[in-house]
Amino acid sequence: EIVLTQSPGTLSLSPGERATLSCRASQSVSSNYLAWYQQKPGQAPRLLIYGASSRATGIPDRFSGSGSGTDFTLTISRLEPEDFAVYYCQQYGSSPQTFGQGTKLEIK
Amino acid sequence: QVQLQESGPGLVKPSETLSLTCAVSGYSISSGFYWGWIRQPPGKGLEWIGSIYHSGSIYSNPSLRSRVTISVDTSKNQFSLKLSSVTAADTAVYYCARGGSGSYRHYFDYWGQGTLVTVSS
């Protein structure tokens, strides 16, 4: 199975700053089938990005995804207070689909 | 708006079978898409359990496959999960979700709120 490693484990930033989250796969992700989710405490994950770079319905354009093969990035251009949460990547190109361990984005 | 709601016992004894149902509203399961189960142990990450199509086609995680049964009831617009021979390691929040791509290779675009299942005697 494909192992996804997210870095950093925790990212401390201030509102208004730019956030860059990384997701590295142990082997190439087929068709760049890579998604990103945001999860706040006590809530279900929320889909942000699919297909590595396509924003899900209703997601603000400050969220963007990029990358291909084994290296993928989620960028939040200008952090809003509501963006502080845990972010997960997921590959769904190969079975079993797998998730990364998460990056916690916290307020500095 | 697509909505999903998990239901089932919050406490299961070791060695018994965990049973959960996901009721879907706002979309007919018969119309398509895969419908999946994902779990999250307390304080940990997400693990895909398996997904089912309305026709009954199932994909599941090999790590759980021998213990997992997923079924769909299109007449009730719901799908279900059974996990047998549970241990404390199966304690988690269980989510049901819709596979958004319409393919067996799918992300999840709509999620239930999740239900905590604790395995304990």
mmCIF file with all atom_site columns, C-alpha atoms in Angstrom:
data_model
loop_
_atom_site.group_PDB
_atom_site.id
_atom_site.type_symbol
_atom_site.label_atom_id
_atom_site.label_alt_id
_atom_site.label_comp_id
_atom_site.label_asym_id
_atom_site.label_entity_id
_atom_site.label_seq_id
_atom_site.pdbx_PDB_ins_code
_atom_site.Cartn_x
_atom_site.Cartn_y
_atom_site.Cartn_z
_atom_site.occupancy
_atom_site.B_iso_or_equiv
_atom_site.pdbx_formal_charge
_atom_site.auth_seq_id
_atom_site.auth_comp_id
_atom_site.auth_asym_id
_atom_site.auth_atom_id
_atom_site.pdbx_PDB_model_num
ATOM 1   C CA . GLU A 1 1   ? 0.000   0.000   0.000   1.00 0.00 ? 1   GLU A CA 1
ATOM 2   C CA . ILE A 1 2   ? 1.051   3.596   -0.527  1.00 0.00 ? 2   ILE A CA 1
ATOM 3   C CA . VAL A 1 3   ? 2.269   5.346   2.617   1.00 0.00 ? 3   VAL A CA 1
ATOM 4   C CA . LEU A 1 4   ? 1.676   9.095   2.780   1.00 0.00 ? 4   LEU A CA 1
ATOM 5   C CA . THR A 1 5   ? 3.979   11.176  4.968   1.00 0.00 ? 5   THR A CA 1
ATOM 6   C CA . GLN A 1 6   ? 2.862   14.683  5.839   1.00 0.00 ? 6   GLN A CA 1
ATOM 7   C CA . SER A 1 7   ? 5.158   17.432  7.006   1.00 0.00 ? 7   SER A CA 1
ATOM 8   C CA . PRO A 1 8   ? 5.522   19.257  9.189   1.00 0.00 ? 8   PRO A CA 1
ATOM 9   C CA . GLY A 1 9   ? 3.641   17.530  11.982  1.00 0.00 ? 9   GLY A CA 1
ATOM 10  C CA . THR A 1 10  ? 2.718   20.903  13.443  1.00 0.00 ? 10  THR A CA 1
ATOM 11  C CA . LEU A 1 11  ? 2.851   24.293  11.768  1.00 0.00 ? 11  LEU A CA 1
ATOM 12  C CA . SER A 1 12  ? 2.610   27.456  13.880  1.00 0.00 ? 12  SER A CA 1
ATOM 13  C CA . LEU A 1 13  ? 1.620   30.574  11.956  1.00 0.00 ? 13  LEU A CA 1
ATOM 14  C CA . SER A 1 14  ? -0.302  33.802  12.410  1.00 0.00 ? 14  SER A CA 1
ATOM 15  C CA . PRO A 1 15  ? -3.473  34.928  10.632  1.00 0.00 ? 15  PRO A CA 1
ATOM 16  C CA . GLY A 1 16  ? -2.607  36.589  7.340   1.00 0.00 ? 16  GLY A CA 1
ATOM 17  C CA . GLU A 1 17  ? 0.469   34.428  6.775   1.00 0.00 ? 17  GLU A CA 1
ATOM 18  C CA . ARG A 1 18  ? 0.929   31.832  4.048   1.00 0.00 ? 18  ARG A CA 1
ATOM 19  C CA . ALA A 1 19  ? 0.827   28.141  4.921   1.00 0.00 ? 19  ALA A CA 1
ATOM 20  C CA . THR A 1 20  ? 2.532   25.406  2.937   1.00 0.00 ? 20  THR A CA 1
ATOM 21  C CA . LEU A 1 21  ? 1.754   21.791  3.839   1.00 0.00 ? 21  LEU A CA 1
ATOM 22  C CA . SER A 1 22  ? 3.520   18.827  2.272   1.00 0.00 ? 22  SER A CA 1
ATOM 23  C CA . CYS A 1 23  ? 2.382   15.296  1.487   1.00 0.00 ? 23  CYS A CA 1
ATOM 24  C CA . ARG A 1 24  ? 4.915   12.797  0.161   1.00 0.00 ? 24  ARG A CA 1
ATOM 25  C CA . ALA A 1 25  ? 3.946   9.365   -1.158  1.00 0.00 ? 25  ALA A CA 1
ATOM 26  C CA . SER A 1 26  ? 6.043   6.194   -0.903  1.00 0.00 ? 26  SER A CA 1
ATOM 27  C CA . GLN A 1 27  ? 5.331   5.546   -4.593  1.00 0.00 ? 27  GLN A CA 1
ATOM 28  C CA . SER A 1 28  ? 3.786   7.475   -7.422  1.00 0.00 ? 28  SER A CA 1
ATOM 29  C CA . VAL A 1 29  ? 0.112   8.330   -6.985  1.00 0.00 ? 29  VAL A CA 1
ATOM 30  C CA . SER A 1 30  ? -1.788  7.073   -9.988  1.00 0.00 ? 30  SER A CA 1
ATOM 31  C CA . SER A 1 31  ? -3.372  9.820   -12.097 1.00 0.00 ? 31  SER A CA 1
ATOM 32  C CA . ASN A 1 32  ? -2.485  12.297  -9.326  1.00 0.00 ? 32  ASN A CA 1
ATOM 33  C CA . TYR A 1 33  ? -5.524  11.084  -7.415  1.00 0.00 ? 33  TYR A CA 1
ATOM 34  C CA . LEU A 1 34  ? -4.649  13.028  -4.287  1.00 0.00 ? 34  LEU A CA 1
ATOM 35  C CA . ALA A 1 35  ? -7.144  14.817  -2.029  1.00 0.00 ? 35  ALA A CA 1
ATOM 36  C CA . TRP A 1 36  ? -6.838  17.171  0.919   1.00 0.00 ? 36  TRP A CA 1
ATOM 37  C CA . TYR A 1 37  ? -9.209  17.457  3.879   1.00 0.00 ? 37  TYR A CA 1
ATOM 38  C CA . GLN A 1 38  ? -9.580  19.873  6.771   1.00 0.00 ? 38  GLN A CA 1
ATOM 39  C CA . GLN A 1 39  ? -10.753 18.610  10.158  1.00 0.00 ? 39  GLN A CA 1
ATOM 40  C CA . LYS A 1 40  ? -11.699 20.693  13.169  1.00 0.00 ? 40  LYS A CA 1
ATOM 41  C CA . PRO A 1 41  ? -12.141 19.224  16.669  1.00 0.00 ? 41  PRO A CA 1
ATOM 42  C CA . GLY A 1 42  ? -15.313 17.191  17.019  1.00 0.00 ? 42  GLY A CA 1
ATOM 43  C CA . GLN A 1 43  ? -16.145 17.508  13.327  1.00 0.00 ? 43  GLN A CA 1
ATOM 44  C CA . ALA A 1 44  ? -15.971 15.274  10.292  1.00 0.00 ? 44  ALA A CA 1
ATOM 45  C CA . PRO A 1 45  ? -13.289 15.929  7.690   1.00 0.00 ? 45  PRO A CA 1
ATOM 46  C CA . ARG A 1 46  ? -14.183 18.444  4.988   1.00 0.00 ? 46  ARG A CA 1
ATOM 47  C CA . LEU A 1 47  ? -13.021 17.941  1.407   1.00 0.00 ? 47  LEU A CA 1
ATOM 48  C CA . LEU A 1 48  ? -10.871 20.822  0.157   1.00 0.00 ? 48  LEU A CA 1
ATOM 49  C CA . ILE A 1 49  ? -9.003  19.567  -2.908  1.00 0.00 ? 49  ILE A CA 1
ATOM 50  C CA . TYR A 1 50  ? -9.291  16.521  -5.184  1.00 0.00 ? 50  TYR A CA 1
ATOM 51  C CA . GLY A 1 51  ? -7.278  15.446  -8.192  1.00 0.00 ? 51  GLY A CA 1
ATOM 52  C CA . ALA A 1 52  ? -4.287  17.203  -6.601  1.00 0.00 ? 52  ALA A CA 1
ATOM 53  C CA . SER A 1 53  ? -5.421  20.680  -7.652  1.00 0.00 ? 53  SER A CA 1
ATOM 54  C CA . SER A 1 54  ? -9.205  20.911  -8.099  1.00 0.00 ? 54  SER A CA 1
ATOM 55  C CA . ARG A 1 55  ? -11.041 22.830  -5.406  1.00 0.00 ? 55  ARG A CA 1
ATOM 56  C CA . ALA A 1 56  ? -14.170 21.221  -4.019  1.00 0.00 ? 56  ALA A CA 1
ATOM 57  C CA . THR A 1 57  ? -17.485 23.051  -4.156  1.00 0.00 ? 57  THR A CA 1
ATOM 58  C CA . GLY A 1 58  ? -17.628 26.075  -1.887  1.00 0.00 ? 58  GLY A CA 1
ATOM 59  C CA . ILE A 1 59  ? -13.935 26.077  -0.969  1.00 0.00 ? 59  ILE A CA 1
ATOM 60  C CA . PRO A 1 60  ? -12.368 29.580  -0.920  1.00 0.00 ? 60  PRO A CA 1
ATOM 61  C CA . ASP A 1 61  ? -9.728  30.295  -3.526  1.00 0.00 ? 61  ASP A CA 1
ATOM 62  C CA . ARG A 1 62  ? -7.102  30.944  -0.845  1.00 0.00 ? 62  ARG A CA 1
ATOM 63  C CA . PHE A 1 63  ? -6.797  27.129  -0.752  1.00 0.00 ? 63  PHE A CA 1
ATOM 64  C CA . SER A 1 64  ? -4.799  25.633  -3.597  1.00 0.00 ? 64  SER A CA 1
ATOM 65  C CA . GLY A 1 65  ? -3.258  22.259  -4.300  1.00 0.00 ? 65  GLY A CA 1
ATOM 66  C CA . SER A 1 66  ? -0.311  21.356  -6.473  1.00 0.00 ? 66  SER A CA 1
ATOM 67  C CA . GLY A 1 67  ? 2.112   18.569  -7.206  1.00 0.00 ? 67  GLY A CA 1
ATOM 68  C CA . SER A 1 68  ? 2.346   15.294  -9.037  1.00 0.00 ? 68  SER A CA 1
ATOM 69  C CA . GLY A 1 69  ? 3.888   11.851  -8.773  1.00 0.00 ? 69  GLY A CA 1
ATOM 70  C CA . THR A 1 70  ? 5.056   11.530  -5.174  1.00 0.00 ? 70  THR A CA 1
ATOM 71  C CA . ASP A 1 71  ? 5.157   15.134  -3.951  1.00 0.00 ? 71  ASP A CA 1
ATOM 72  C CA . PHE A 1 72  ? 2.087   17.227  -3.276  1.00 0.00 ? 72  PHE A CA 1
ATOM 73  C CA . THR A 1 73  ? 1.460   20.548  -1.573  1.00 0.00 ? 73  THR A CA 1
ATOM 74  C CA . LEU A 1 74  ? -1.522  22.309  -0.042  1.00 0.00 ? 74  LEU A CA 1
ATOM 75  C CA . THR A 1 75  ? -1.113  26.077  0.120   1.00 0.00 ? 75  THR A CA 1
ATOM 76  C CA . ILE A 1 76  ? -3.287  28.490  2.051   1.00 0.00 ? 76  ILE A CA 1
ATOM 77  C CA . SER A 1 77  ? -2.394  31.883  0.670   1.00 0.00 ? 77  SER A CA 1
ATOM 78  C CA . ARG A 1 78  ? -3.525  34.045  3.558   1.00 0.00 ? 78  ARG A CA 1
ATOM 79  C CA . LEU A 1 79  ? -4.625  32.366  6.772   1.00 0.00 ? 79  LEU A CA 1
ATOM 80  C CA . GLU A 1 80  ? -7.987  33.212  8.255   1.00 0.00 ? 80  GLU A CA 1
ATOM 81  C CA . PRO A 1 81  ? -8.794  32.405  11.920  1.00 0.00 ? 81  PRO A CA 1
ATOM 82  C CA . GLU A 1 82  ? -11.104 29.575  10.826  1.00 0.00 ? 82  GLU A CA 1
ATOM 83  C CA . ASP A 1 83  ? -8.285  27.830  8.907   1.00 0.00 ? 83  ASP A CA 1
ATOM 84  C CA . PHE A 1 84  ? -6.521  26.591  12.028  1.00 0.00 ? 84  PHE A CA 1
ATOM 85  C CA . ALA A 1 85  ? -7.241  22.881  12.064  1.00 0.00 ? 85  ALA A CA 1
ATOM 86  C CA . VAL A 1 86  ? -5.737  19.512  11.164  1.00 0.00 ? 86  VAL A CA 1
ATOM 87  C CA . TYR A 1 87  ? -5.172  18.756  7.473   1.00 0.00 ? 87  TYR A CA 1
ATOM 88  C CA . TYR A 1 88  ? -5.011  15.295  5.926   1.00 0.00 ? 88  TYR A CA 1
ATOM 89  C CA . CYS A 1 89  ? -3.992  14.139  2.488   1.00 0.00 ? 89  CYS A CA 1
ATOM 90  C CA . GLN A 1 90  ? -5.491  11.019  0.911   1.00 0.00 ? 90  GLN A CA 1
ATOM 91  C CA . GLN A 1 91  ? -4.441  9.035   -2.136  1.00 0.00 ? 91  GLN A CA 1
ATOM 92  C CA . TYR A 1 92  ? -7.210  7.219   -3.966  1.00 0.00 ? 92  TYR A CA 1
ATOM 93  C CA . GLY A 1 93  ? -5.358  6.097   -7.072  1.00 0.00 ? 93  GLY A CA 1
ATOM 94  C CA . SER A 1 94  ? -4.401  2.704   -5.683  1.00 0.00 ? 94  SER A CA 1
ATOM 95  C CA . SER A 1 95  ? -6.209  0.305   -3.432  1.00 0.00 ? 95  SER A CA 1
ATOM 96  C CA . PRO A 1 96  ? -6.247  0.455   -0.510  1.00 0.00 ? 96  PRO A CA 1
ATOM 97  C CA . GLN A 1 97  ? -6.748  4.181   -0.481  1.00 0.00 ? 97  GLN A CA 1
ATOM 98  C CA . THR A 1 98  ? -4.705  5.674   2.330   1.00 0.00 ? 98  THR A CA 1
ATOM 99  C CA . PHE A 1 99  ? -4.462  8.843   4.392   1.00 0.00 ? 99  PHE A CA 1
ATOM 100 C CA . GLY A 1 100 ? -1.488  10.744  5.722   1.00 0.00 ? 100 GLY A CA 1
ATOM 101 C CA . GLN A 1 101 ? -1.030  11.140  9.459   1.00 0.00 ? 101 GLN A CA 1
ATOM 102 C CA . GLY A 1 102 ? -2.063  14.796  9.384   1.00 0.00 ? 102 GLY A CA 1
ATOM 103 C CA . THR A 1 103 ? -0.559  18.260  9.864   1.00 0.00 ? 103 THR A CA 1
ATOM 104 C CA . LYS A 1 104 ? -1.835  20.394  12.704  1.00 0.00 ? 104 LYS A CA 1
ATOM 105 C CA . LEU A 1 105 ? -1.995  24.068  11.781  1.00 0.00 ? 105 LEU A CA 1
ATOM 106 C CA . GLU A 1 106 ? -1.996  26.108  14.974  1.00 0.00 ? 106 GLU A CA 1
ATOM 107 C CA . ILE A 1 107 ? -2.095  29.780  15.816  1.00 0.00 ? 107 ILE A CA 1
ATOM 108 C CA . LYS A 1 108 ? 1.300   31.226  16.689  1.00 0.00 ? 108 LYS A CA 1
ATOM 109 C CA . GLN B 2 1   ? -28.085 18.797  -0.055  1.00 0.00 ? 1   GLN B CA 1
ATOM 110 C CA . VAL B 2 2   ? -26.665 15.330  0.550   1.00 0.00 ? 2   VAL B CA 1
ATOM 111 C CA . GLN B 2 3   ? -26.749 14.316  4.203   1.00 0.00 ? 3   GLN B CA 1
ATOM 112 C CA . LEU B 2 4   ? -25.502 11.168  5.906   1.00 0.00 ? 4   LEU B CA 1
ATOM 113 C CA . GLN B 2 5   ? -26.240 9.990   9.432   1.00 0.00 ? 5   GLN B CA 1
ATOM 114 C CA . GLU B 2 6   ? -24.610 7.077   11.222  1.00 0.00 ? 6   GLU B CA 1
ATOM 115 C CA . SER B 2 7   ? -26.467 5.044   13.822  1.00 0.00 ? 7   SER B CA 1
ATOM 116 C CA . GLY B 2 8   ? -25.699 2.049   15.990  1.00 0.00 ? 8   GLY B CA 1
ATOM 117 C CA . PRO B 2 9   ? -24.536 0.974   19.452  1.00 0.00 ? 9   PRO B CA 1
ATOM 118 C CA . GLY B 2 10  ? -21.898 3.137   21.077  1.00 0.00 ? 10  GLY B CA 1
ATOM 119 C CA . LEU B 2 11  ? -20.540 0.256   23.147  1.00 0.00 ? 11  LEU B CA 1
ATOM 120 C CA . VAL B 2 12  ? -19.597 -3.191  21.897  1.00 0.00 ? 12  VAL B CA 1
ATOM 121 C CA . LYS B 2 13  ? -18.066 -6.049  23.898  1.00 0.00 ? 13  LYS B CA 1
ATOM 122 C CA . PRO B 2 14  ? -14.752 -7.603  22.816  1.00 0.00 ? 14  PRO B CA 1
ATOM 123 C CA . SER B 2 15  ? -15.119 -10.514 20.357  1.00 0.00 ? 15  SER B CA 1
ATOM 124 C CA . GLU B 2 16  ? -18.601 -9.351  19.349  1.00 0.00 ? 16  GLU B CA 1
ATOM 125 C CA . THR B 2 17  ? -19.725 -7.734  16.096  1.00 0.00 ? 17  THR B CA 1
ATOM 126 C CA . LEU B 2 18  ? -19.921 -3.986  15.578  1.00 0.00 ? 18  LEU B CA 1
ATOM 127 C CA . SER B 2 19  ? -22.930 -2.975  13.465  1.00 0.00 ? 19  SER B CA 1
ATOM 128 C CA . LEU B 2 20  ? -23.561 0.484   12.054  1.00 0.00 ? 20  LEU B CA 1
ATOM 129 C CA . THR B 2 21  ? -26.007 1.915   9.539   1.00 0.00 ? 21  THR B CA 1
ATOM 130 C CA . CYS B 2 22  ? -25.722 5.065   7.463   1.00 0.00 ? 22  CYS B CA 1
ATOM 131 C CA . ALA B 2 23  ? -28.952 6.731   6.371   1.00 0.00 ? 23  ALA B CA 1
ATOM 132 C CA . VAL B 2 24  ? -28.637 8.922   3.298   1.00 0.00 ? 24  VAL B CA 1
ATOM 133 C CA . SER B 2 25  ? -30.948 11.831  2.492   1.00 0.00 ? 25  SER B CA 1
ATOM 134 C CA . GLY B 2 26  ? -30.951 14.332  -0.340  1.00 0.00 ? 26  GLY B CA 1
ATOM 135 C CA . TYR B 2 27  ? -29.626 11.779  -2.839  1.00 0.00 ? 27  TYR B CA 1
ATOM 136 C CA . SER B 2 28  ? -30.710 8.345   -3.981  1.00 0.00 ? 28  SER B CA 1
ATOM 137 C CA . ILE B 2 29  ? -28.045 5.681   -3.474  1.00 0.00 ? 29  ILE B CA 1
ATOM 138 C CA . SER B 2 30  ? -29.453 3.938   -6.575  1.00 0.00 ? 30  SER B CA 1
ATOM 139 C CA . SER B 2 31  ? -28.408 6.908   -8.704  1.00 0.00 ? 31  SER B CA 1
ATOM 140 C CA . GLY B 2 32  ? -24.735 6.096   -8.388  1.00 0.00 ? 32  GLY B CA 1
ATOM 141 C CA . PHE B 2 33  ? -21.514 6.839   -6.504  1.00 0.00 ? 33  PHE B CA 1
ATOM 142 C CA . TYR B 2 34  ? -19.688 4.654   -4.036  1.00 0.00 ? 34  TYR B CA 1
ATOM 143 C CA . TRP B 2 35  ? -20.582 4.860   -0.352  1.00 0.00 ? 35  TRP B CA 1
ATOM 144 C CA . GLY B 2 36  ? -17.868 4.314   2.190   1.00 0.00 ? 36  GLY B CA 1
ATOM 145 C CA . TRP B 2 37  ? -16.850 3.791   5.778   1.00 0.00 ? 37  TRP B CA 1
ATOM 146 C CA . ILE B 2 38  ? -13.836 5.471   7.378   1.00 0.00 ? 38  ILE B CA 1
ATOM 147 C CA . ARG B 2 39  ? -12.740 5.319   11.011  1.00 0.00 ? 39  ARG B CA 1
ATOM 148 C CA . GLN B 2 40  ? -10.583 7.423   13.301  1.00 0.00 ? 40  GLN B CA 1
ATOM 149 C CA . PRO B 2 41  ? -9.251  6.137   16.645  1.00 0.00 ? 41  PRO B CA 1
ATOM 150 C CA . PRO B 2 42  ? -9.301  8.814   19.361  1.00 0.00 ? 42  PRO B CA 1
ATOM 151 C CA . GLY B 2 43  ? -6.536  11.335  18.752  1.00 0.00 ? 43  GLY B CA 1
ATOM 152 C CA . LYS B 2 44  ? -5.299  9.526   15.645  1.00 0.00 ? 44  LYS B CA 1
ATOM 153 C CA . GLY B 2 45  ? -5.603  9.647   11.871  1.00 0.00 ? 45  GLY B CA 1
ATOM 154 C CA . LEU B 2 46  ? -8.090  8.339   9.340   1.00 0.00 ? 46  LEU B CA 1
ATOM 155 C CA . GLU B 2 47  ? -8.363  4.772   8.066   1.00 0.00 ? 47  GLU B CA 1
ATOM 156 C CA . TRP B 2 48  ? -10.475 3.690   5.115   1.00 0.00 ? 48  TRP B CA 1
ATOM 157 C CA . ILE B 2 49  ? -12.517 0.576   5.889   1.00 0.00 ? 49  ILE B CA 1
ATOM 158 C CA . GLY B 2 50  ? -14.338 -0.046  2.624   1.00 0.00 ? 50  GLY B CA 1
ATOM 159 C CA . SER B 2 51  ? -16.823 1.232   0.049   1.00 0.00 ? 51  SER B CA 1
ATOM 160 C CA . ILE B 2 52  ? -19.859 -0.162  -1.732  1.00 0.00 ? 52  ILE B CA 1
ATOM 161 C CA . TYR B 2 53  ? -21.655 0.678   -4.980  1.00 0.00 ? 53  TYR B CA 1
ATOM 162 C CA . HIS B 2 54  ? -25.452 0.531   -5.260  1.00 0.00 ? 54  HIS B CA 1
ATOM 163 C CA . SER B 2 55  ? -25.094 -2.650  -7.299  1.00 0.00 ? 55  SER B CA 1
ATOM 164 C CA . GLY B 2 56  ? -23.345 -4.299  -4.369  1.00 0.00 ? 56  GLY B CA 1
ATOM 165 C CA . SER B 2 57  ? -19.794 -4.098  -5.709  1.00 0.00 ? 57  SER B CA 1
ATOM 166 C CA . ILE B 2 58  ? -17.434 -3.747  -2.730  1.00 0.00 ? 58  ILE B CA 1
ATOM 167 C CA . TYR B 2 59  ? -13.875 -2.568  -2.234  1.00 0.00 ? 59  TYR B CA 1
ATOM 168 C CA . SER B 2 60  ? -12.374 -2.933  1.216   1.00 0.00 ? 60  SER B CA 1
ATOM 169 C CA . ASN B 2 61  ? -9.109  -2.484  3.042   1.00 0.00 ? 61  ASN B CA 1
ATOM 170 C CA . PRO B 2 62  ? -7.139  -5.758  3.023   1.00 0.00 ? 62  PRO B CA 1
ATOM 171 C CA . SER B 2 63  ? -6.120  -5.120  6.636   1.00 0.00 ? 63  SER B CA 1
ATOM 172 C CA . LEU B 2 64  ? -9.778  -5.473  7.714   1.00 0.00 ? 64  LEU B CA 1
ATOM 173 C CA . ARG B 2 65  ? -11.291 -7.473  4.858   1.00 0.00 ? 65  ARG B CA 1
ATOM 174 C CA . SER B 2 66  ? -11.605 -10.756 6.722   1.00 0.00 ? 66  SER B CA 1
ATOM 175 C CA . ARG B 2 67  ? -13.747 -9.082  9.410   1.00 0.00 ? 67  ARG B CA 1
ATOM 176 C CA . VAL B 2 68  ? -15.728 -6.572  7.339   1.00 0.00 ? 68  VAL B CA 1
ATOM 177 C CA . THR B 2 69  ? -19.154 -6.893  5.761   1.00 0.00 ? 69  THR B CA 1
ATOM 178 C CA . ILE B 2 70  ? -20.643 -3.933  3.907   1.00 0.00 ? 70  ILE B CA 1
ATOM 179 C CA . SER B 2 71  ? -24.135 -4.027  2.472   1.00 0.00 ? 71  SER B CA 1
ATOM 180 C CA . VAL B 2 72  ? -26.580 -1.638  0.836   1.00 0.00 ? 72  VAL B CA 1
ATOM 181 C CA . ASP B 2 73  ? -30.369 -1.356  1.067   1.00 0.00 ? 73  ASP B CA 1
ATOM 182 C CA . THR B 2 74  ? -31.545 0.853   -1.768  1.00 0.00 ? 74  THR B CA 1
ATOM 183 C CA . SER B 2 75  ? -35.197 0.584   -0.675  1.00 0.00 ? 75  SER B CA 1
ATOM 184 C CA . LYS B 2 76  ? -34.292 2.318   2.592   1.00 0.00 ? 76  LYS B CA 1
ATOM 185 C CA . ASN B 2 77  ? -31.567 4.473   1.006   1.00 0.00 ? 77  ASN B CA 1
ATOM 186 C CA . GLN B 2 78  ? -29.005 3.290   3.514   1.00 0.00 ? 78  GLN B CA 1
ATOM 187 C CA . PHE B 2 79  ? -25.879 1.183   3.761   1.00 0.00 ? 79  PHE B CA 1
ATOM 188 C CA . SER B 2 80  ? -24.374 -0.760  6.625   1.00 0.00 ? 80  SER B CA 1
ATOM 189 C CA . LEU B 2 81  ? -21.118 -1.934  8.152   1.00 0.00 ? 81  LEU B CA 1
ATOM 190 C CA . LYS B 2 82  ? -20.454 -5.024  10.220  1.00 0.00 ? 82  LYS B CA 1
ATOM 191 C CA . LEU B 2 83  ? -17.057 -5.595  11.815  1.00 0.00 ? 83  LEU B CA 1
ATOM 192 C CA . SER B 2 84  ? -16.646 -8.929  13.547  1.00 0.00 ? 84  SER B CA 1
ATOM 193 C CA . SER B 2 85  ? -14.416 -10.110 16.388  1.00 0.00 ? 85  SER B CA 1
ATOM 194 C CA . VAL B 2 86  ? -13.750 -6.602  17.656  1.00 0.00 ? 86  VAL B CA 1
ATOM 195 C CA . THR B 2 87  ? -11.006 -5.688  20.098  1.00 0.00 ? 87  THR B CA 1
ATOM 196 C CA . ALA B 2 88  ? -10.079 -2.493  21.903  1.00 0.00 ? 88  ALA B CA 1
ATOM 197 C CA . ALA B 2 89  ? -8.077  -1.513  18.807  1.00 0.00 ? 89  ALA B CA 1
ATOM 198 C CA . ASP B 2 90  ? -11.374 -1.086  16.960  1.00 0.00 ? 90  ASP B CA 1
ATOM 199 C CA . THR B 2 91  ? -12.443 1.728   19.290  1.00 0.00 ? 91  THR B CA 1
ATOM 200 C CA . ALA B 2 92  ? -12.875 4.734   17.020  1.00 0.00 ? 92  ALA B CA 1
ATOM 201 C CA . VAL B 2 93  ? -15.179 7.336   15.566  1.00 0.00 ? 93  VAL B CA 1
ATOM 202 C CA . TYR B 2 94  ? -16.796 5.701   12.540  1.00 0.00 ? 94  TYR B CA 1
ATOM 203 C CA . TYR B 2 95  ? -17.769 7.915   9.617   1.00 0.00 ? 95  TYR B CA 1
ATOM 204 C CA . CYS B 2 96  ? -19.871 7.136   6.597   1.00 0.00 ? 96  CYS B CA 1
ATOM 205 C CA . ALA B 2 97  ? -19.265 9.191   3.463   1.00 0.00 ? 97  ALA B CA 1
ATOM 206 C CA . ARG B 2 98  ? -20.020 9.469   -0.253  1.00 0.00 ? 98  ARG B CA 1
ATOM 207 C CA . GLY B 2 99  ? -17.354 8.620   -2.817  1.00 0.00 ? 99  GLY B CA 1
ATOM 208 C CA . GLY B 2 100 ? -17.333 11.794  -4.844  1.00 0.00 ? 100 GLY B CA 1
ATOM 209 C CA . SER B 2 101 ? -15.792 10.715  -8.113  1.00 0.00 ? 101 SER B CA 1
ATOM 210 C CA . GLY B 2 102 ? -18.356 8.101   -9.037  1.00 0.00 ? 102 GLY B CA 1
ATOM 211 C CA . SER B 2 103 ? -15.547 5.626   -9.583  1.00 0.00 ? 103 SER B CA 1
ATOM 212 C CA . TYR B 2 104 ? -14.086 2.909   -7.419  1.00 0.00 ? 104 TYR B CA 1
ATOM 213 C CA . ARG B 2 105 ? -11.151 5.292   -7.089  1.00 0.00 ? 105 ARG B CA 1
ATOM 214 C CA . HIS B 2 106 ? -12.787 8.000   -5.042  1.00 0.00 ? 106 HIS B CA 1
ATOM 215 C CA . TYR B 2 107 ? -12.307 10.781  -2.559  1.00 0.00 ? 107 TYR B CA 1
ATOM 216 C CA . PHE B 2 108 ? -15.111 11.583  -0.114  1.00 0.00 ? 108 PHE B CA 1
ATOM 217 C CA . ASP B 2 109 ? -17.167 14.722  -0.658  1.00 0.00 ? 109 ASP B CA 1
ATOM 218 C CA . TYR B 2 110 ? -20.007 14.323  1.844   1.00 0.00 ? 110 TYR B CA 1
ATOM 219 C CA . TRP B 2 111 ? -19.515 12.940  5.351   1.00 0.00 ? 111 TRP B CA 1
ATOM 220 C CA . GLY B 2 112 ? -21.708 11.963  8.262   1.00 0.00 ? 112 GLY B CA 1
ATOM 221 C CA . GLN B 2 113 ? -21.025 13.544  11.643  1.00 0.00 ? 113 GLN B CA 1
ATOM 222 C CA . GLY B 2 114 ? -19.433 10.343  12.903  1.00 0.00 ? 114 GLY B CA 1
ATOM 223 C CA . THR B 2 115 ? -20.310 8.027   15.762  1.00 0.00 ? 115 THR B CA 1
ATOM 224 C CA . LEU B 2 116 ? -17.987 6.896   18.534  1.00 0.00 ? 116 LEU B CA 1
ATOM 225 C CA . VAL B 2 117 ? -17.879 3.155   19.077  1.00 0.00 ? 117 VAL B CA 1
ATOM 226 C CA . THR B 2 118 ? -16.091 1.926   22.168  1.00 0.00 ? 118 THR B CA 1
ATOM 227 C CA . VAL B 2 119 ? -15.058 -1.697  22.540  1.00 0.00 ? 119 VAL B CA 1
ATOM 228 C CA . SER B 2 120 ? -15.071 -2.628  26.201  1.00 0.00 ? 120 SER B CA 1
ATOM 229 C CA . SER B 2 121 ? -16.469 -5.271  28.495  1.00 0.00 ? 121 SER B CA 1
#
